[in-house]
Amino acid sequence: MAEGGEGEELLRPPLPAGAPGPKRLCSRACPAGGTGAAHPRPGAAGAGAGPGAGASGAPPALAGCCPAAAAGPAGAAGAAGPATGPGGGGGGAGSLLQPESLLDAAAKRVAGSWAFERVEGRFQRIPEPVQRRIVYWSFPRSERQICMYSSFQPGRAAAAASPASAAAGGPSAAAAAAAPAAAGEESPAAGPPPPAAPAAAPAAPQGEGLPFRRGIRLLETGAVDNVLQVGFHLSGTVTEPATATEPEMTYKVAISFDRCKITSVTCGCGNKDIFYCAHVVALSLYRIRKPDQVKLRLPISETLFQMNRDQLQKFVQYLITAHHTEVLPTAQKLADEILSSNSEINQVHGAPDPTAGASIDDENCWHLDEEQVREQVKLFLSQGGYYGSGKQLNSMFAKVREMLRMRDSNGARMLTLITEQFMADPRLSLWRQQGTGITEKCRQLWDELGALWVCVVLNPHCKLEEKSCWLRQLRKWGEMDVCPLEDGNYGNELPNITNALTQSSGHSQESLARPRRTVFTRAIEGCDLHWQDSHLQRIISSDFYVSPSYQREGESLLFNSQGQPLWLEHVPTACARVDALRSHGYPREALRLTVAIINTLRLQQQRQLEIYKHQKKELLQRGATTITNLEGWVGHPLNPIGCLFLTLTEACRLEEENCLEISDAGDSKPPVYQHVPVATSSQDSGESYLSLALEVALMGMGQQRVMPEGLYAQDKVCRNEEQIIARLQDLELDPVLVQTLRKQCILLLEGGPFSGLGEVIHRESVPMHTFAKYLFSALLPHDADLAYKLALRAMRLPVLETTAPSGDVTHPHHLVSVVPSRYPRWFTLGHLESQQCELASTMLTAAKGDMLRLRTVLEAIQKNIHSSSLIFKLAQDAFKIATPADSNSDTTLLNVALELGLQVMRMTLSTLNWRRREMVRWLVTCATEVGVRALVSILQSWYSLFTPTEATSIVAATVMSHNTILRLSLDYPQREELASCARTLALQCAMKDPQNCALSALTLCEKDHIAFETAYQIVIDAASTGMTYTQLFTIARYMEHRGYPLRAFKLASLAMTHLNLAYNQDTHPAINDVLWACALSHSLGKNELAAIIPLVVKSVHCATVLSDILRRCTMTAPGLAGIPGRRNSGKLMSTDKAPLRQLLDATISAYINTTHSRLTHISPRHYGEFIEFLSKARETFLLAQDGHIQFAQFIDNLKQIYKGKKKLMLLVRERFG
């Protein structure tokens, strides 16, 4: 091949219309003289923007290459060298045993590391067989990477997840180790890259509809045809089979590649998506799996170089003839320019060749459709969390992590594109203007975005210029007004309590300032970190880095007493390094640093215990401490504990045999772990990465720390805690893990103010209820005493001890903090209290049948739980557990339920609670289940538990019901005892609240004459003071119903004295009671009627009601009730004599007054109704001896007074003359 020229500058030629894109220029000396006798020079090929991590300038001996291990059958091609490629030896199983030729070994290395133009420039002549092998090996060999670029959902082995994400999940260490390094993208600085492991062909799809899976299906069904590789360009056709709705379709597919990366794709299907379509996948896999069936040609410029002038002319004319409709205008234009000596095309040496590979200066990265990434993110954001858009965005984040793990420079490039769209989200400015917080789902996406940027900038092998570029971009985003803040709060910028200071540093004025911290601040700070520290390099490079034995005496900042290395750095920052190593495909290095961090935490824990021993007496006397961590590890934006836990457990995860062939995305089984010994520990220590994972999770969760500010930060603490516990529950506790659990629990109990489970904690320390519930359940089968000790200590909630108001605590926002400037309020207090309740319920369930433990738990509940509704829930839970449907009741737990119920009654007695009636009914049910002594007890002490109304209408009534008697199977003395208690209660309640309890008291005392008389007397005494006419009428009717008509009459008379019916109240609800009272008096006799009529006349001023009473009294003779000892005359009563005369006069007077009142504001539409009213009045007037005269005078007066109402008076004259 011709040698490349040196020192000449070549301009990029103008692209002809319809050209596929810029390609580097190639030229050869023409055999018959003519233009273009220059040497090939690089043109600027646009292989994609974005920071590349390639090391194309490095010599082959140092530059990395694509792994030889390919996915599926292509693995044979990778291992066997030329045996399976064109020009190689025989195929078959025997080829696997042949050593790789030097030619193929060198060609593979060069093909993965160097641009072909550099090869041309380095050597004067390259033999054609060597060119063929370089071109052959330049195509990607890993199906895993094809999968990565053809589906959102990676396989389990390739799945990537963030420890900082809301639903953290990660791949196995084996899979992470298997991630192949892209060409030239790794460096030996942090140790050699992990070896590539073979991946199965169907490696990664989780759904049959994914492009990768569909591509495999097309390949396996023979849909790929006409495959041709010309230089660095692969083409072919893929036929989609016919379906019920679509005919068979054949698509032309073209792929350009360079240095084992696909740099551009084109498909006739017009796919508009971020990743490759199934047809591109099918063609790529065909080339990987069946390389010997692909026709291989050198770049087209090499072929043209071999032609003479006649052949070239024939070639061009045949090409134009075959495609004259498409290329003829372009061909003519190019011909005109070539024939013009001054044209720009003639000023350039060489000509573009789309098959000759990329230029030296081109970025070497996989093809990624940037515009589609932008469009997809914009679309998902516009959906605002609906239609699974949040899940899709999380899938894109997972794809970024997958790319980072494969050390693919497109990871950072794709993240940049996503971030740009996030920053352009119009909702950001809207939320800022309204002063409202970002929605929770959106907030979690921003958190993951920030965490990903921390991973990117902490890439141990990124170039300085890349980091500088990222830093400028991050600062630019962070300075924008709409950039979300780290604490999730737009309203006020909170203090920086999570600054990257060491735990022991003092808090200066600067540290208490309030700098603006955005979601990108930690990534910006991460740009200042580096990996050049020699101690750090040794930690991550070797499993056997220890201090010499003679240096292990005394204190050391680098090693512990066993000689194991320590890493003294701000813990979340150190864990961010671990996450970066893990995310960039360095699992072993991440493990080594994790072990060093845990050794450091152990040493810190040991020293804290020593400090506490010296301060223990003083702290216990004070009962409080000011010592606390302002920065908690659980809920931290970098999620340090989750990161360490995932890193360690991934090293121990057992993968199923066919785990890579999952076809159902929803089929997720819990992980299975095995113990893997820690490489850096001694053989007899028995430590495994799994036990370290448990230990570090317990240390982090048990850290005593102050509750952070703001709703989002507090909510994040709760969510992160639940996520870690969910992962802990996946661990099957064997003896090794139980030993670790017991040891760490003891340390937490003895940890004093440094532990959230220590004897003394800060008043506003994050509660340990959720954590303790897990520990209790895990420890109970192995060490019950330790489990109860730990859970009972965790029951406390000191923030409520001094701020909770007396009585019911159901509104946490009413709590006032003692330091309002730093802790405005605990937004998640309701959730924390419910977790406290869950812990108590778990202990109650476990202690069933053990009176001593139940008593201890009960005391803890009564001391620490301040919400009546939660105590009531506990009481209900205990009752439910104590009374199973299929076995006998548990008396001990029933008594606990009853005692809790009694406490609820006392707490809510003087407060308003909408569940109060439910609580009272439940307590009676519980006491009934306990037995007759419990019922007697609550009846006797009712005044401290119930209101008088509750005691009579619910408690006593339920106790005396027939169902209760049958349920308890009581004998006669027991029934009498209960009845006596109920009667005593009824009388006491009637005395205290006669208005509401008198009727219930009379009902309860019916069977005891003395008690009944006493209750009646209480009613009479209270009638003149506090009782209403409605209450008295109700009791009066009850008395009549019970056969006491005279008592009923007396109560009705008392009720009438409280009543007042105006002239227009003819629909008043008390009218029925008045009519009943008059009917009762009439039935008793003339005397009773004479006694009640003056009361009626005084209280009732409504004419229609009075006339109704008068009519009823004249229809029948009085005294029909037949009171013993009385004689009834049987004569009808006259309206001319007392007592009806008084009633008649009052009725006539009422009609006259009512008439004048109505005429004052009458309207024409009521004239007819008024005439009917006068007709009823006339009937009443006529009952008097001179009634017709009185009525006539009345009408005449009306005519005179209201003569202005001519139409009305005309109607009056027509009816009444």
Short mmCIF file of C-alpha atoms in Angstrom, two decimals, residues 159-529:
data_model
loop_
_atom_site.label_atom_id
_atom_site.label_comp_id
_atom_site.label_asym_id
_atom_site.label_seq_id
_atom_site.Cartn_x
_atom_site.Cartn_y
_atom_site.Cartn_z
CA ALA A 159 -27.71 -4.96 34.40
CA ALA A 160 -26.41 -1.83 35.96
CA ALA A 161 -27.88 0.07 38.80
CA SER A 162 -26.99 2.87 41.10
CA PRO A 163 -26.66 2.46 44.83
CA ALA A 164 -27.98 5.99 44.98
CA SER A 165 -31.08 5.28 42.95
CA ALA A 166 -34.46 4.84 44.56
CA ALA A 167 -34.65 1.21 43.51
CA ALA A 168 -31.01 0.27 43.76
CA GLY A 169 -29.99 -2.97 42.13
CA GLY A 170 -26.78 -4.25 40.65
CA PRO A 171 -25.16 -6.99 38.67
CA SER A 172 -22.99 -9.74 39.93
CA ALA A 173 -19.32 -9.19 40.39
CA ALA A 174 -18.65 -11.91 37.88
CA ALA A 175 -20.71 -10.09 35.31
CA ALA A 176 -19.07 -6.80 36.12
CA ALA A 177 -15.69 -8.43 35.74
CA ALA A 178 -16.81 -9.80 32.40
CA ALA A 179 -17.49 -6.34 31.04
CA PRO A 180 -15.11 -5.97 28.13
CA ALA A 181 -13.01 -2.87 27.93
CA ALA A 182 -13.43 -0.81 24.81
CA ALA A 183 -10.37 -0.33 22.71
CA GLY A 184 -7.75 1.83 24.26
CA GLU A 185 -9.95 2.88 27.18
CA GLU A 186 -8.24 1.22 30.11
CA SER A 187 -5.04 2.09 31.87
CA PRO A 188 -2.78 0.03 34.09
CA ALA A 189 -2.80 2.71 36.78
CA ALA A 190 -5.32 0.95 38.98
CA GLY A 191 -4.29 -2.54 38.13
CA PRO A 192 -4.92 -4.58 35.05
CA PRO A 193 -8.42 -4.55 33.61
CA PRO A 194 -10.59 -7.52 34.47
CA PRO A 195 -10.43 -10.31 31.92
CA ALA A 196 -13.31 -10.65 29.55
CA ALA A 197 -15.55 -13.63 30.13
CA PRO A 198 -17.48 -15.32 27.35
CA ALA A 199 -21.13 -14.39 27.19
CA ALA A 200 -23.82 -16.59 25.76
CA ALA A 201 -25.26 -15.58 22.43
CA PRO A 202 -28.75 -14.72 23.62
CA ALA A 203 -26.99 -12.87 26.43
CA ALA A 204 -29.06 -10.22 27.70
CA PRO A 205 -32.49 -9.79 26.39
CA GLN A 206 -35.30 -9.95 28.89
CA GLY A 207 -38.23 -9.63 26.50
CA GLU A 208 -39.13 -11.22 23.22
CA GLY A 209 -40.06 -7.83 21.75
CA LEU A 210 -36.62 -6.28 22.28
CA PRO A 211 -34.61 -5.49 19.12
CA PHE A 212 -31.76 -7.75 20.24
CA ARG A 213 -34.03 -10.77 20.72
CA ARG A 214 -35.85 -10.08 17.45
CA GLY A 215 -32.51 -9.72 15.69
CA ILE A 216 -31.44 -13.14 16.95
CA ARG A 217 -34.73 -14.61 15.73
CA LEU A 218 -34.25 -13.07 12.27
CA LEU A 219 -30.70 -14.43 12.14
CA GLU A 220 -31.73 -17.92 13.22
CA THR A 221 -34.54 -18.05 10.66
CA GLY A 222 -32.19 -17.24 7.79
CA ALA A 223 -33.50 -13.73 7.15
CA VAL A 224 -30.00 -12.27 6.55
CA ASP A 225 -28.65 -12.41 3.01
CA ASN A 226 -26.26 -10.73 0.55
CA VAL A 227 -23.74 -9.96 3.27
CA LEU A 228 -20.67 -8.16 1.99
CA GLN A 229 -17.80 -6.54 3.86
CA VAL A 230 -15.89 -3.95 1.89
CA GLY A 231 -13.12 -2.58 4.02
CA PHE A 232 -14.69 -1.10 7.12
CA HIS A 233 -18.20 -1.22 5.71
CA LEU A 234 -20.64 -4.11 6.08
CA SER A 235 -23.83 -4.37 4.06
CA GLY A 236 -26.59 -6.91 3.61
CA THR A 237 -30.33 -7.42 3.37
CA VAL A 238 -32.67 -8.58 6.12
CA THR A 239 -36.12 -9.95 5.29
CA GLU A 240 -38.97 -9.55 7.75
CA PRO A 241 -41.42 -12.45 7.31
CA ALA A 242 -45.02 -11.70 6.44
CA THR A 243 -47.53 -11.39 9.28
CA ALA A 244 -51.32 -11.37 9.41
CA THR A 245 -51.32 -7.61 8.83
CA GLU A 246 -48.01 -6.89 7.06
CA PRO A 247 -46.52 -8.36 3.86
CA GLU A 248 -42.96 -9.67 3.66
CA MET A 249 -40.46 -6.79 3.63
CA THR A 250 -36.74 -6.76 2.73
CA TYR A 251 -34.57 -4.00 4.15
CA LYS A 252 -31.10 -2.91 3.08
CA VAL A 253 -28.74 -2.52 6.05
CA ALA A 254 -25.34 -0.79 6.06
CA ILE A 255 -22.89 -0.67 8.98
CA SER A 256 -19.62 1.25 9.25
CA PHE A 257 -17.12 0.23 11.92
CA ASP A 258 -13.68 1.10 13.20
CA ARG A 259 -11.47 -0.32 15.95
CA CYS A 260 -14.07 -2.90 17.06
CA LYS A 261 -16.83 -0.30 17.31
CA ILE A 262 -19.81 0.33 15.10
CA THR A 263 -19.55 3.98 14.10
CA SER A 264 -22.70 4.40 11.98
CA VAL A 265 -25.73 2.38 10.94
CA THR A 266 -28.33 2.77 8.21
CA CYS A 267 -31.43 0.65 7.71
CA GLY A 268 -34.24 0.86 5.20
CA CYS A 269 -36.84 0.34 7.93
CA GLY A 270 -36.44 4.00 8.92
CA ASN A 271 -36.04 3.14 12.60
CA LYS A 272 -36.38 6.18 14.87
CA ASP A 273 -35.05 5.16 18.23
CA ILE A 274 -32.04 5.62 20.45
CA PHE A 275 -30.69 2.16 19.75
CA TYR A 276 -30.19 -0.17 16.82
CA CYS A 277 -33.10 -1.87 15.14
CA ALA A 278 -33.50 -5.65 14.90
CA HIS A 279 -32.20 -5.65 11.30
CA VAL A 280 -28.90 -4.01 12.28
CA VAL A 281 -28.66 -6.51 15.13
CA ALA A 282 -29.26 -9.44 12.77
CA LEU A 283 -26.59 -8.29 10.32
CA SER A 284 -24.07 -7.59 13.13
CA LEU A 285 -24.61 -10.98 14.72
CA TYR A 286 -24.31 -12.66 11.33
CA ARG A 287 -20.86 -11.09 10.96
CA ILE A 288 -19.87 -12.12 14.51
CA ARG A 289 -21.18 -15.67 14.34
CA LYS A 290 -20.54 -16.51 10.70
CA PRO A 291 -17.45 -14.55 9.68
CA ASP A 292 -16.34 -17.28 7.28
CA GLN A 293 -19.59 -16.85 5.29
CA VAL A 294 -19.04 -13.12 4.75
CA LYS A 295 -17.44 -11.98 1.50
CA LEU A 296 -14.49 -9.85 2.54
CA ARG A 297 -13.00 -7.18 0.30
CA LEU A 298 -10.39 -4.51 0.95
CA PRO A 299 -11.52 -0.85 0.95
CA ILE A 300 -12.96 0.15 -2.42
CA SER A 301 -10.07 2.60 -3.01
CA GLU A 302 -7.69 -0.41 -3.03
CA THR A 303 -9.81 -2.13 -5.68
CA LEU A 304 -9.98 1.01 -7.80
CA PHE A 305 -6.19 1.34 -7.50
CA GLN A 306 -5.81 -2.00 -9.25
CA MET A 307 -7.88 -0.92 -12.31
CA ASN A 308 -6.55 0.72 -15.47
CA ARG A 309 -8.24 3.65 -17.15
CA ASP A 310 -10.59 1.55 -19.31
CA GLN A 311 -11.65 -0.53 -16.37
CA LEU A 312 -12.28 2.58 -14.28
CA GLN A 313 -14.42 4.10 -17.05
CA LYS A 314 -16.37 0.90 -17.49
CA PHE A 315 -16.81 0.66 -13.71
CA VAL A 316 -18.19 4.22 -13.46
CA GLN A 317 -20.51 3.84 -16.43
CA TYR A 318 -21.93 0.55 -15.20
CA LEU A 319 -22.43 2.08 -11.74
CA ILE A 320 -24.30 5.05 -13.22
CA THR A 321 -26.38 2.79 -15.44
CA ALA A 322 -27.40 0.59 -12.48
CA HIS A 323 -28.50 3.60 -10.44
CA HIS A 324 -28.97 6.33 -13.05
CA THR A 325 -32.17 7.70 -11.51
CA GLU A 326 -30.45 8.27 -8.19
CA VAL A 327 -26.87 9.20 -9.03
CA LEU A 328 -26.90 10.72 -12.55
CA PRO A 329 -27.25 14.39 -11.42
CA THR A 330 -24.53 13.89 -8.85
CA ALA A 331 -22.29 12.11 -11.34
CA GLN A 332 -22.62 14.94 -13.86
CA LYS A 333 -21.91 17.56 -11.23
CA LEU A 334 -18.77 15.74 -10.08
CA ALA A 335 -17.64 15.29 -13.68
CA ASP A 336 -18.01 19.02 -14.34
CA GLU A 337 -16.00 19.87 -11.21
CA ILE A 338 -13.22 17.39 -12.02
CA LEU A 339 -12.90 18.75 -15.56
CA SER A 340 -12.65 22.29 -14.22
CA SER A 341 -9.03 22.96 -13.30
CA ASN A 342 -9.96 25.69 -10.82
CA SER A 343 -12.62 23.73 -8.98
CA GLU A 344 -12.24 23.12 -5.26
CA ILE A 345 -12.33 19.37 -5.74
CA ASN A 346 -9.11 19.58 -7.80
CA GLN A 347 -7.34 21.50 -5.05
CA VAL A 348 -7.57 18.46 -2.78
CA HIS A 349 -5.38 15.37 -3.11
CA GLY A 350 -7.22 12.09 -3.01
CA ALA A 351 -10.91 11.34 -2.74
CA PRO A 352 -13.22 10.16 0.03
CA ASP A 353 -13.65 6.44 0.60
CA PRO A 354 -16.55 5.40 2.86
CA THR A 355 -15.03 1.94 3.26
CA ALA A 356 -11.52 3.00 4.33
CA GLY A 357 -12.21 3.41 8.04
CA ALA A 358 -11.91 6.45 10.26
CA SER A 359 -9.27 9.13 10.35
CA ILE A 360 -6.64 9.38 13.09
CA ASP A 361 -8.31 12.53 14.39
CA ASP A 362 -11.79 11.05 14.58
CA GLU A 363 -13.35 10.21 17.92
CA ASN A 364 -13.42 6.47 18.29
CA CYS A 365 -16.79 5.64 19.82
CA TRP A 366 -19.86 3.57 19.14
CA HIS A 367 -22.64 5.05 17.05
CA LEU A 368 -25.22 6.83 19.20
CA ASP A 369 -28.07 8.84 17.71
CA GLU A 370 -27.82 12.03 19.75
CA GLU A 371 -30.95 13.58 18.31
CA GLN A 372 -33.00 10.54 19.26
CA VAL A 373 -31.61 10.58 22.79
CA ARG A 374 -32.70 14.21 23.13
CA GLU A 375 -36.14 13.54 21.69
CA GLN A 376 -36.77 10.49 23.86
CA VAL A 377 -35.75 12.24 27.08
CA LYS A 378 -37.80 15.29 26.17
CA LEU A 379 -40.81 13.06 25.49
CA PHE A 380 -40.47 11.15 28.76
CA LEU A 381 -40.11 14.38 30.76
CA SER A 382 -43.15 15.91 29.07
CA GLN A 383 -45.25 12.98 30.22
CA GLY A 384 -44.62 14.05 33.80
CA GLY A 385 -44.32 10.62 35.36
CA TYR A 386 -47.29 9.13 33.53
CA TYR A 387 -47.32 6.13 31.18
CA GLY A 388 -44.22 4.66 32.79
CA SER A 389 -42.01 7.58 31.72
CA GLY A 390 -40.17 7.48 35.06
CA LYS A 391 -39.39 3.81 34.45
CA GLN A 392 -38.13 4.64 30.95
CA LEU A 393 -35.86 7.38 32.26
CA ASN A 394 -34.50 5.01 34.89
CA SER A 395 -33.82 2.56 32.07
CA MET A 396 -31.82 5.26 30.31
CA PHE A 397 -29.84 5.87 33.50
CA ALA A 398 -29.23 2.12 33.75
CA LYS A 399 -28.02 2.19 30.15
CA VAL A 400 -25.55 4.95 31.05
CA ARG A 401 -24.25 2.81 33.92
CA GLU A 402 -23.99 -0.18 31.63
CA MET A 403 -21.90 1.90 29.21
CA LEU A 404 -19.69 3.12 32.03
CA ARG A 405 -19.16 -0.44 33.17
CA MET A 406 -18.13 -1.39 29.64
CA ARG A 407 -15.80 1.64 29.74
CA ASP A 408 -17.62 3.07 26.77
CA SER A 409 -17.10 6.81 26.30
CA ASN A 410 -20.71 7.09 25.15
CA GLY A 411 -21.77 6.73 28.80
CA ALA A 412 -20.66 10.27 29.62
CA ARG A 413 -21.84 11.49 26.23
CA MET A 414 -25.33 10.07 26.71
CA LEU A 415 -25.49 11.42 30.26
CA THR A 416 -24.63 14.90 28.95
CA LEU A 417 -27.48 14.70 26.44
CA ILE A 418 -29.92 13.54 29.14
CA THR A 419 -28.83 16.31 31.51
CA GLU A 420 -29.29 18.98 28.87
CA GLN A 421 -32.90 17.90 28.42
CA PHE A 422 -33.46 17.72 32.17
CA MET A 423 -32.18 21.28 32.53
CA ALA A 424 -34.48 22.40 29.69
CA ASP A 425 -37.56 20.92 31.39
CA PRO A 426 -40.10 23.81 31.46
CA ARG A 427 -41.52 22.54 34.76
CA LEU A 428 -38.36 23.64 36.58
CA SER A 429 -39.04 27.35 36.11
CA LEU A 430 -42.71 26.80 36.91
CA TRP A 431 -41.89 25.05 40.19
CA ARG A 432 -39.43 27.80 41.05
CA GLN A 433 -41.93 30.59 40.34
CA GLN A 434 -44.61 28.89 42.40
CA GLY A 435 -42.20 28.10 45.21
CA THR A 436 -43.33 24.47 45.21
CA GLY A 437 -41.05 21.49 45.49
CA ILE A 438 -40.30 19.12 42.66
CA THR A 439 -42.51 16.04 42.62
CA GLU A 440 -41.06 13.04 44.41
CA LYS A 441 -40.67 10.86 41.31
CA CYS A 442 -38.95 13.66 39.43
CA ARG A 443 -36.77 14.40 42.47
CA GLN A 444 -35.53 10.80 42.55
CA LEU A 445 -34.60 11.06 38.87
CA TRP A 446 -32.57 14.20 39.60
CA ASP A 447 -30.83 12.39 42.47
CA GLU A 448 -29.81 9.59 40.16
CA LEU A 449 -28.62 12.14 37.60
CA GLY A 450 -26.39 13.77 40.22
CA ALA A 451 -25.07 10.41 41.42
CA LEU A 452 -24.22 9.39 37.85
CA TRP A 453 -22.21 12.57 37.35
CA VAL A 454 -20.23 11.80 40.51
CA CYS A 455 -19.43 8.40 39.00
CA VAL A 456 -18.41 9.95 35.70
CA VAL A 457 -16.05 12.57 37.14
CA LEU A 458 -14.48 9.96 39.44
CA ASN A 459 -13.55 7.71 36.54
CA PRO A 460 -10.03 6.66 37.58
CA HIS A 461 -8.75 6.84 33.99
CA CYS A 462 -10.40 9.90 32.50
CA LYS A 463 -8.15 12.50 30.93
CA LEU A 464 -7.62 15.91 32.50
CA GLU A 465 -9.11 17.68 29.51
CA GLU A 466 -12.23 15.52 29.79
CA LYS A 467 -12.57 16.32 33.48
CA SER A 468 -12.08 20.04 32.80
CA CYS A 469 -14.77 19.91 30.14
CA TRP A 470 -17.19 18.17 32.50
CA LEU A 471 -16.39 20.62 35.28
CA ARG A 472 -17.19 23.62 33.07
CA GLN A 473 -20.45 22.05 32.00
CA LEU A 474 -21.46 21.08 35.55
CA ARG A 475 -20.71 24.58 36.83
CA LYS A 476 -22.72 26.09 34.01
CA TRP A 477 -25.72 23.90 34.88
CA GLY A 478 -25.29 24.49 38.62
CA GLU A 479 -25.32 28.28 38.19
CA MET A 480 -28.68 28.25 36.43
CA ASP A 481 -31.53 29.51 38.61
CA VAL A 482 -33.74 26.55 37.81
CA CYS A 483 -31.14 23.95 38.82
CA PRO A 484 -32.69 21.81 41.60
CA LEU A 485 -31.07 22.01 45.01
CA GLU A 486 -29.55 19.00 46.72
CA ASP A 487 -32.02 19.07 49.61
CA GLY A 488 -35.01 19.19 47.26
CA ASN A 489 -36.08 22.60 48.55
CA TYR A 490 -36.66 25.61 46.36
CA GLY A 491 -37.96 27.89 49.09
CA ASN A 492 -35.02 28.32 51.44
CA GLU A 493 -31.42 27.32 50.99
CA LEU A 494 -30.53 25.13 53.91
CA PRO A 495 -27.15 24.92 55.68
CA ASN A 496 -24.44 22.69 54.33
CA ILE A 497 -24.48 19.98 56.97
CA THR A 498 -23.03 17.38 54.61
CA ASN A 499 -19.76 19.07 53.74
CA ALA A 500 -16.83 16.85 52.93
CA LEU A 501 -15.07 17.34 56.25
CA THR A 502 -13.60 14.58 58.34
CA GLN A 503 -15.76 13.41 61.21
CA SER A 504 -13.51 14.97 63.84
CA SER A 505 -13.12 18.42 62.32
CA GLY A 506 -14.50 21.40 64.18
CA HIS A 507 -17.36 23.40 62.74
CA SER A 508 -16.15 26.87 61.91
CA GLN A 509 -18.27 29.80 60.89
CA GLU A 510 -17.68 28.91 57.26
CA SER A 511 -19.06 25.41 57.72
CA LEU A 512 -22.27 26.82 59.14
CA ALA A 513 -22.75 29.22 56.23
CA ARG A 514 -25.48 28.51 53.74
CA PRO A 515 -23.92 27.97 50.32
CA ARG A 516 -26.19 27.02 47.46
CA ARG A 517 -25.81 23.29 46.92
CA THR A 518 -27.35 21.91 43.75
CA VAL A 519 -27.69 18.33 42.57
CA PHE A 520 -24.40 18.83 40.70
CA THR A 521 -22.41 20.22 43.64
CA ARG A 522 -21.05 16.85 44.70
CA ALA A 523 -19.94 16.07 41.16
CA ILE A 524 -18.23 19.47 40.98
CA GLU A 525 -16.48 18.71 44.28
CA GLY A 526 -15.59 15.29 42.90
CA CYS A 527 -13.61 16.92 40.11
CA ASP A 528 -11.06 17.98 42.74
CA LEU A 529 -10.45 14.38 43.78
#
